[in-house]
Amino acid sequence: MSDGIHRIAIPTPFAVGRVNVYLIDDEPLTLVDAGPNSATSFDALTSGLAELGHRLEDIELVVLTHQHIDHLGLVSLVAQRSGAEVAAIDVAVPLVENYSEEAQKDDEFARSVMLRNGIPEDVVSALSSVSQAFRAWGARADVTRVLHDGDEMRFRDRTLHVHHRPGHSPTDTVFHDRERRVLIAADHLLGHISSNPLITRPPNDSTDRPQALVTYLRSLEATREMDVSLVLPGHGDPITDHRALIDQRFTLHRRRAEKIHLLLAERPRTAYEVAQALWGNIAVTQAYLTLSEVLGHIDVLMNDGRVREVEHDSVVVFEAQPAA
Ligand SMILES: [Zn+2]
């Protein structure tokens, strides 16, 4: 696909479909992400490696792009079988090493955000059970090499520059080969769907709800400025015109914010009511994604002084502000 980088698309049990793992055929022999923790995914990974002429045991380094379980579940198993080093950005380390405890805290945080934003108790409970059931697709791993924003990773035939690009998750990391103008971007930029700026518990244990979309848009601005001719995403096909795609995303987000502003100008609503007005009766499994999307746009509108929040009985209601 790109000069020594090969894609292995691994099946997942999630709505997103397959996840892309990349083999960097260089020294060290490197996997970027590993797929979710399941026998099916493991078989797909080992047979994908075999087709490329390698064995799992040959892997020397696993690089993690972010904390999501469809990317990290098999990291530990790969490291055990191969003795590979595991590299991840500093902010991801506690999440990867204490996976179960951290996932539990994430669920509690998500639960309180949902209740505070008007999602009914029964939907919140149903979603918590789904999340618990999915937890087995992740697994803890030891990080043996801690990366930092701005680091350089040197291989025999290439150098990758490490950049922290939070938004889709707080730990999103992209890897830039300046010489070949290639960016391994994982879920920071996807071609066929727009990346969810998921509201995620902040790494510092603060209870404030982070402004995930605002953070994400800032990260996209930074990526837009990069000199890149090929983006390798975490799901779906490679992207050749990242600037046009990012501009499309900016337009989509601006339109959606305006639509939400109109809905709030009609009458004050909770974020859940906004999501229902936009997308109708949402599947339980999509409730948190759509809530994240709505709250992201409301953050943008609040930062611009166009919406304010009022709390009634521990539930937040948003109101449009008259134009200044
Ligand atoms: Zn992800």
Coordinates of C-alpha atoms and ligand atoms in Angstrom, one line a residue:
M1 CA 0.0 0.0 0.0
S2 CA 2.6 2.5 1.0
D3 CA 6.3 1.6 0.8
G4 CA 6.6 -1.1 3.5
I5 CA 3.3 -0.5 5.3
H6 CA 0.6 -3.1 4.8
R7 CA -3.0 -3.1 6.0
I8 CA -4.6 -6.1 7.8
A9 CA -8.3 -5.6 8.2
I10 CA -9.4 -7.4 11.4
P11 CA -13.1 -8.3 12.1
T12 CA -14.7 -6.8 15.2
P13 CA -18.1 -7.3 16.9
F14 CA -18.8 -3.6 16.7
A15 CA -21.0 -1.5 14.4
V16 CA -17.9 0.1 12.9
G17 CA -17.0 -3.2 11.2
R18 CA -13.3 -4.2 10.6
V19 CA -10.4 -2.4 12.2
N20 CA -7.2 -1.7 10.3
V21 CA -4.0 -3.0 11.8
Y22 CA -0.9 -1.9 9.9
L23 CA 2.3 -3.9 9.6
I24 CA 5.4 -1.8 9.1
D25 CA 7.8 -4.1 7.4
D26 CA 11.0 -2.5 8.7
E27 CA 13.4 -2.8 11.6
P28 CA 11.9 -3.2 14.1
L29 CA 9.1 -5.2 12.5
T30 CA 6.1 -3.3 13.8
L31 CA 2.4 -3.6 14.2
V32 CA 0.3 -0.5 14.6
D33 CA -2.6 -1.6 16.8
A34 CA -3.6 -5.3 17.2
G35 CA -7.4 -5.6 16.9
P36 CA -9.9 -6.7 19.6
N37 CA -9.4 -9.6 21.9
S38 CA -11.2 -12.5 20.3
A39 CA -10.3 -15.8 18.7
T40 CA -11.7 -14.7 15.3
S41 CA -9.6 -11.5 15.4
F42 CA -6.5 -13.4 16.5
D43 CA -6.9 -15.8 13.6
A44 CA -7.4 -13.0 11.1
L45 CA -4.2 -11.3 12.5
T46 CA -2.0 -14.4 12.3
S47 CA -3.3 -15.3 8.8
G48 CA -2.9 -11.7 7.6
L49 CA 0.7 -11.7 8.8
A50 CA 1.3 -15.1 7.2
E51 CA 0.1 -13.7 3.8
L52 CA 2.7 -10.9 4.2
G53 CA 5.4 -13.5 5.0
H54 CA 5.7 -13.0 8.7
R55 CA 4.8 -14.9 11.9
L56 CA 3.3 -13.3 15.0
E57 CA 6.4 -14.4 16.8
D58 CA 8.5 -12.1 14.6
I59 CA 6.8 -8.9 15.7
E60 CA 9.3 -6.7 17.6
L61 CA 7.2 -3.6 18.4
V62 CA 3.5 -2.9 18.8
V63 CA 2.5 0.7 18.6
L64 CA -0.9 1.7 20.0
T65 CA -2.9 4.6 18.4
H66 CA -5.4 5.1 21.2
Q67 CA -7.3 3.5 24.0
H68 CA -10.3 2.0 22.3
I69 CA -10.8 -1.8 22.6
D70 CA -11.2 -2.6 18.9
H71 CA -7.6 -1.4 18.6
L72 CA -5.9 -2.6 21.8
G73 CA -7.6 -5.9 22.8
L74 CA -4.9 -8.2 21.3
V75 CA -1.9 -6.1 22.2
S76 CA -1.0 -8.1 25.3
L77 CA -1.4 -11.5 23.6
V78 CA 0.8 -10.3 20.7
A79 CA 3.5 -9.1 23.1
Q80 CA 3.4 -12.3 25.1
R81 CA 3.8 -14.5 22.0
S82 CA 6.5 -12.4 20.3
G83 CA 8.2 -10.6 23.2
A84 CA 7.5 -7.4 21.3
E85 CA 7.9 -4.0 23.0
V86 CA 4.7 -2.1 23.4
A87 CA 4.7 1.6 22.7
A88 CA 1.9 4.1 23.6
I89 CA 1.6 7.8 24.2
D90 CA 2.1 8.9 27.9
V91 CA -1.5 9.8 28.5
A92 CA -2.6 6.3 27.4
V93 CA -0.3 4.4 29.7
P94 CA -2.5 4.2 32.8
L95 CA -5.6 3.3 30.7
V96 CA -3.8 0.5 29.0
E97 CA -2.1 -0.9 32.1
N98 CA -5.1 -0.8 34.3
Y99 CA -7.7 -1.6 31.7
S100 CA -10.5 -3.1 33.8
E101 CA -10.5 -0.5 36.6
E102 CA -10.3 2.3 34.1
A103 CA -13.1 0.9 31.9
Q104 CA -15.2 0.7 35.1
K105 CA -14.5 4.3 35.8
D106 CA -15.3 5.2 32.2
D107 CA -18.7 3.5 32.5
E108 CA -19.5 5.4 35.7
F109 CA -18.5 8.7 34.1
A110 CA -20.6 7.9 31.0
R111 CA -23.6 7.0 33.3
S112 CA -23.5 10.3 35.1
V113 CA -23.1 12.3 31.9
M114 CA -26.1 10.5 30.4
L115 CA -28.4 10.9 33.4
R116 CA -27.4 14.6 33.7
N117 CA -28.4 15.1 30.1
G118 CA -31.8 13.6 30.2
I119 CA -31.3 10.0 29.0
P120 CA -33.9 7.9 30.8
E121 CA -32.6 5.6 33.6
D122 CA -33.7 2.4 31.7
V123 CA -31.7 3.4 28.6
V124 CA -28.7 4.2 30.7
S125 CA -28.9 0.8 32.5
A126 CA -29.3 -1.1 29.2
L127 CA -26.3 0.7 27.8
S128 CA -24.2 0.0 30.9
S129 CA -24.9 -3.8 30.4
V130 CA -23.9 -3.6 26.7
S131 CA -20.7 -1.8 27.7
Q132 CA -19.9 -4.4 30.4
A133 CA -20.5 -7.2 27.9
F134 CA -18.1 -5.6 25.4
R135 CA -15.4 -5.2 28.0
A136 CA -14.0 -8.7 27.3
W137 CA -12.9 -7.5 23.9
G138 CA -10.3 -5.3 25.5
A139 CA -7.4 -6.4 27.8
R140 CA -4.7 -4.8 29.8
A141 CA -1.1 -4.7 28.5
D142 CA 2.2 -3.5 29.8
V143 CA 3.6 -0.4 28.0
T144 CA 7.4 -0.8 27.7
R145 CA 8.1 2.3 25.7
V146 CA 6.4 5.6 26.6
L147 CA 5.9 8.0 23.7
H148 CA 5.5 11.8 24.0
D149 CA 4.0 14.4 21.6
G150 CA 6.9 15.5 19.3
D151 CA 9.0 12.3 19.7
E152 CA 10.7 10.7 16.7
M153 CA 10.6 6.9 16.3
R154 CA 13.5 5.7 14.2
F155 CA 13.3 2.6 12.1
R156 CA 16.0 1.2 9.7
D157 CA 14.3 2.7 6.6
R158 CA 12.1 5.5 8.0
T159 CA 11.4 7.9 10.8
L160 CA 7.9 8.5 12.3
H161 CA 7.1 11.7 14.1
V162 CA 4.6 11.3 17.0
H163 CA 1.8 13.8 17.4
H164 CA -0.9 13.8 20.1
R165 CA -4.3 14.6 18.4
P166 CA -7.0 14.2 21.0
G167 CA -10.7 14.5 20.3
H168 CA -12.0 11.1 19.1
S169 CA -10.5 9.9 22.3
P170 CA -8.2 11.7 24.8
T171 CA -5.2 9.5 23.7
D172 CA -5.4 9.7 19.9
T173 CA -1.9 9.6 18.4
V174 CA -0.8 10.0 14.8
F175 CA 2.5 9.0 13.2
H176 CA 3.9 11.0 10.4
D177 CA 6.5 9.9 7.9
R178 CA 7.6 13.3 6.5
E179 CA 9.8 11.9 3.8
R180 CA 7.1 9.7 2.3
R181 CA 4.3 12.2 3.2
V182 CA 2.3 9.4 4.9
L183 CA 0.2 9.8 8.1
I184 CA -0.9 6.8 10.1
A185 CA -4.0 8.5 11.7
A186 CA -6.1 5.7 13.1
D187 CA -9.6 7.0 14.1
H188 CA -8.5 10.6 14.1
L189 CA -9.5 10.8 10.5
L190 CA -11.8 8.3 8.7
G191 CA -12.8 8.5 5.1
H192 CA -16.2 6.8 4.9
I193 CA -17.7 8.1 8.2
S194 CA -17.0 11.1 10.4
S195 CA -15.1 10.2 13.6
N196 CA -17.1 10.4 16.8
P197 CA -15.7 12.9 19.2
L198 CA -16.7 10.7 22.2
I199 CA -17.1 12.3 25.5
T200 CA -14.6 10.5 27.6
R201 CA -13.6 10.7 31.2
P202 CA -10.6 13.1 31.4
P203 CA -7.3 11.5 32.2
N204 CA -6.7 13.6 35.4
D205 CA -9.8 12.2 37.2
S206 CA -11.5 15.6 37.1
T207 CA -15.3 15.3 37.0
D208 CA -15.8 18.1 34.5
R209 CA -17.2 17.0 31.2
P210 CA -14.5 17.6 28.6
Q211 CA -15.3 19.5 25.4
A212 CA -14.5 16.6 23.0
L213 CA -15.7 18.1 19.8
V214 CA -13.9 21.4 20.5
T215 CA -10.7 19.5 21.2
Y216 CA -11.3 17.4 18.1
L217 CA -11.8 20.4 15.7
R218 CA -8.5 21.9 17.1
S219 CA -6.7 18.6 16.4
L220 CA -8.1 18.5 12.8
E221 CA -6.9 22.0 12.2
A222 CA -3.4 20.8 13.1
T223 CA -3.6 17.8 10.8
R224 CA -5.0 19.9 8.0
E225 CA -1.7 21.9 8.0
M226 CA 0.4 18.8 7.6
D227 CA 2.1 17.9 4.4
V228 CA 0.6 14.5 3.7
S229 CA -0.4 12.7 0.5
L230 CA -1.7 9.5 2.0
V231 CA -3.6 9.0 5.3
L232 CA -3.9 5.5 6.7
P233 CA -7.1 5.4 8.8
G234 CA -8.2 3.0 11.6
H235 CA -11.2 1.8 9.6
G236 CA -11.9 1.8 5.9
D237 CA -9.7 2.7 2.9
P238 CA -6.7 5.1 2.7
I239 CA -7.4 8.8 2.2
T240 CA -5.6 10.7 -0.5
D241 CA -6.9 14.3 -0.1
H242 CA -6.9 14.9 3.6
R243 CA -7.5 18.7 3.3
A244 CA -10.7 18.3 1.2
L245 CA -11.9 15.7 3.7
I246 CA -11.2 17.8 6.7
D247 CA -13.0 20.8 5.1
Q248 CA -16.0 18.6 4.5
R249 CA -16.0 17.6 8.2
F250 CA -15.8 21.3 9.2
T251 CA -18.8 22.1 7.0
L252 CA -20.8 19.1 8.4
H253 CA -20.1 20.2 12.0
R254 CA -21.0 23.8 11.3
R255 CA -24.3 22.8 9.7
R256 CA -25.1 20.5 12.6
A257 CA -24.4 23.2 15.1
E258 CA -26.7 25.6 13.3
K259 CA -29.5 23.0 13.2
I260 CA -29.1 22.4 16.9
H261 CA -29.2 26.2 17.5
L262 CA -32.5 26.3 15.6
L263 CA -34.0 23.5 17.7
L264 CA -33.0 25.3 20.9
A265 CA -34.4 28.5 19.6
E266 CA -37.8 26.8 19.2
R267 CA -37.7 25.8 22.9
P268 CA -35.2 24.8 25.6
R269 CA -34.3 21.1 25.4
T270 CA -32.1 18.6 27.1
A271 CA -29.3 17.1 24.9
Y272 CA -31.2 13.9 24.7
E273 CA -34.3 15.7 23.4
V274 CA -32.1 17.4 20.8
A275 CA -30.7 14.0 19.7
Q276 CA -34.2 12.6 19.4
A277 CA -35.3 15.7 17.4
L278 CA -32.3 15.1 15.0
W279 CA -32.3 11.4 14.7
G280 CA -35.7 10.1 16.0
N281 CA -35.8 7.1 18.3
I282 CA -32.2 6.2 18.7
A283 CA -31.1 2.6 19.2
V284 CA -29.9 2.1 22.7
T285 CA -26.4 1.2 21.6
Q286 CA -26.2 4.6 19.8
A287 CA -27.4 6.7 22.7
Y288 CA -24.0 7.7 24.0
L289 CA -22.5 8.4 20.6
T290 CA -25.4 10.7 19.6
L291 CA -25.3 12.4 23.0
S292 CA -21.6 13.0 22.5
E293 CA -22.3 14.5 19.1
V294 CA -25.0 16.8 20.4
L295 CA -23.1 18.0 23.5
G296 CA -20.0 18.6 21.3
H297 CA -22.0 21.1 19.1
I298 CA -23.6 22.6 22.2
D299 CA -20.1 23.3 23.6
V300 CA -19.2 25.1 20.4
L301 CA -22.4 27.2 20.7
M302 CA -21.9 27.9 24.4
N303 CA -18.3 29.0 23.8
D304 CA -19.7 31.4 21.2
G305 CA -22.3 32.7 23.7
R306 CA -25.2 31.5 21.7
V307 CA -26.5 28.9 24.1
R308 CA -26.6 28.7 27.9
E309 CA -27.3 25.8 30.3
V310 CA -29.8 25.8 33.1
E311 CA -30.1 23.0 35.6
H312 CA -33.5 21.6 36.7
D313 CA -33.5 18.8 39.3
S314 CA -29.9 17.7 38.3
V315 CA -30.8 17.6 34.6
V316 CA -29.3 20.1 32.3
V317 CA -31.5 22.0 29.8
F318 CA -30.0 24.2 27.1
E319 CA -31.5 27.5 25.9
A320 CA -30.7 29.6 22.9
Q321 CA -29.5 33.1 23.8
P322 CA -30.9 36.1 22.0
A323 CA -28.5 37.4 19.4
A324 CA -26.2 40.1 20.8
Ligands
ZN1 ZN -11.5 4.6 18.3

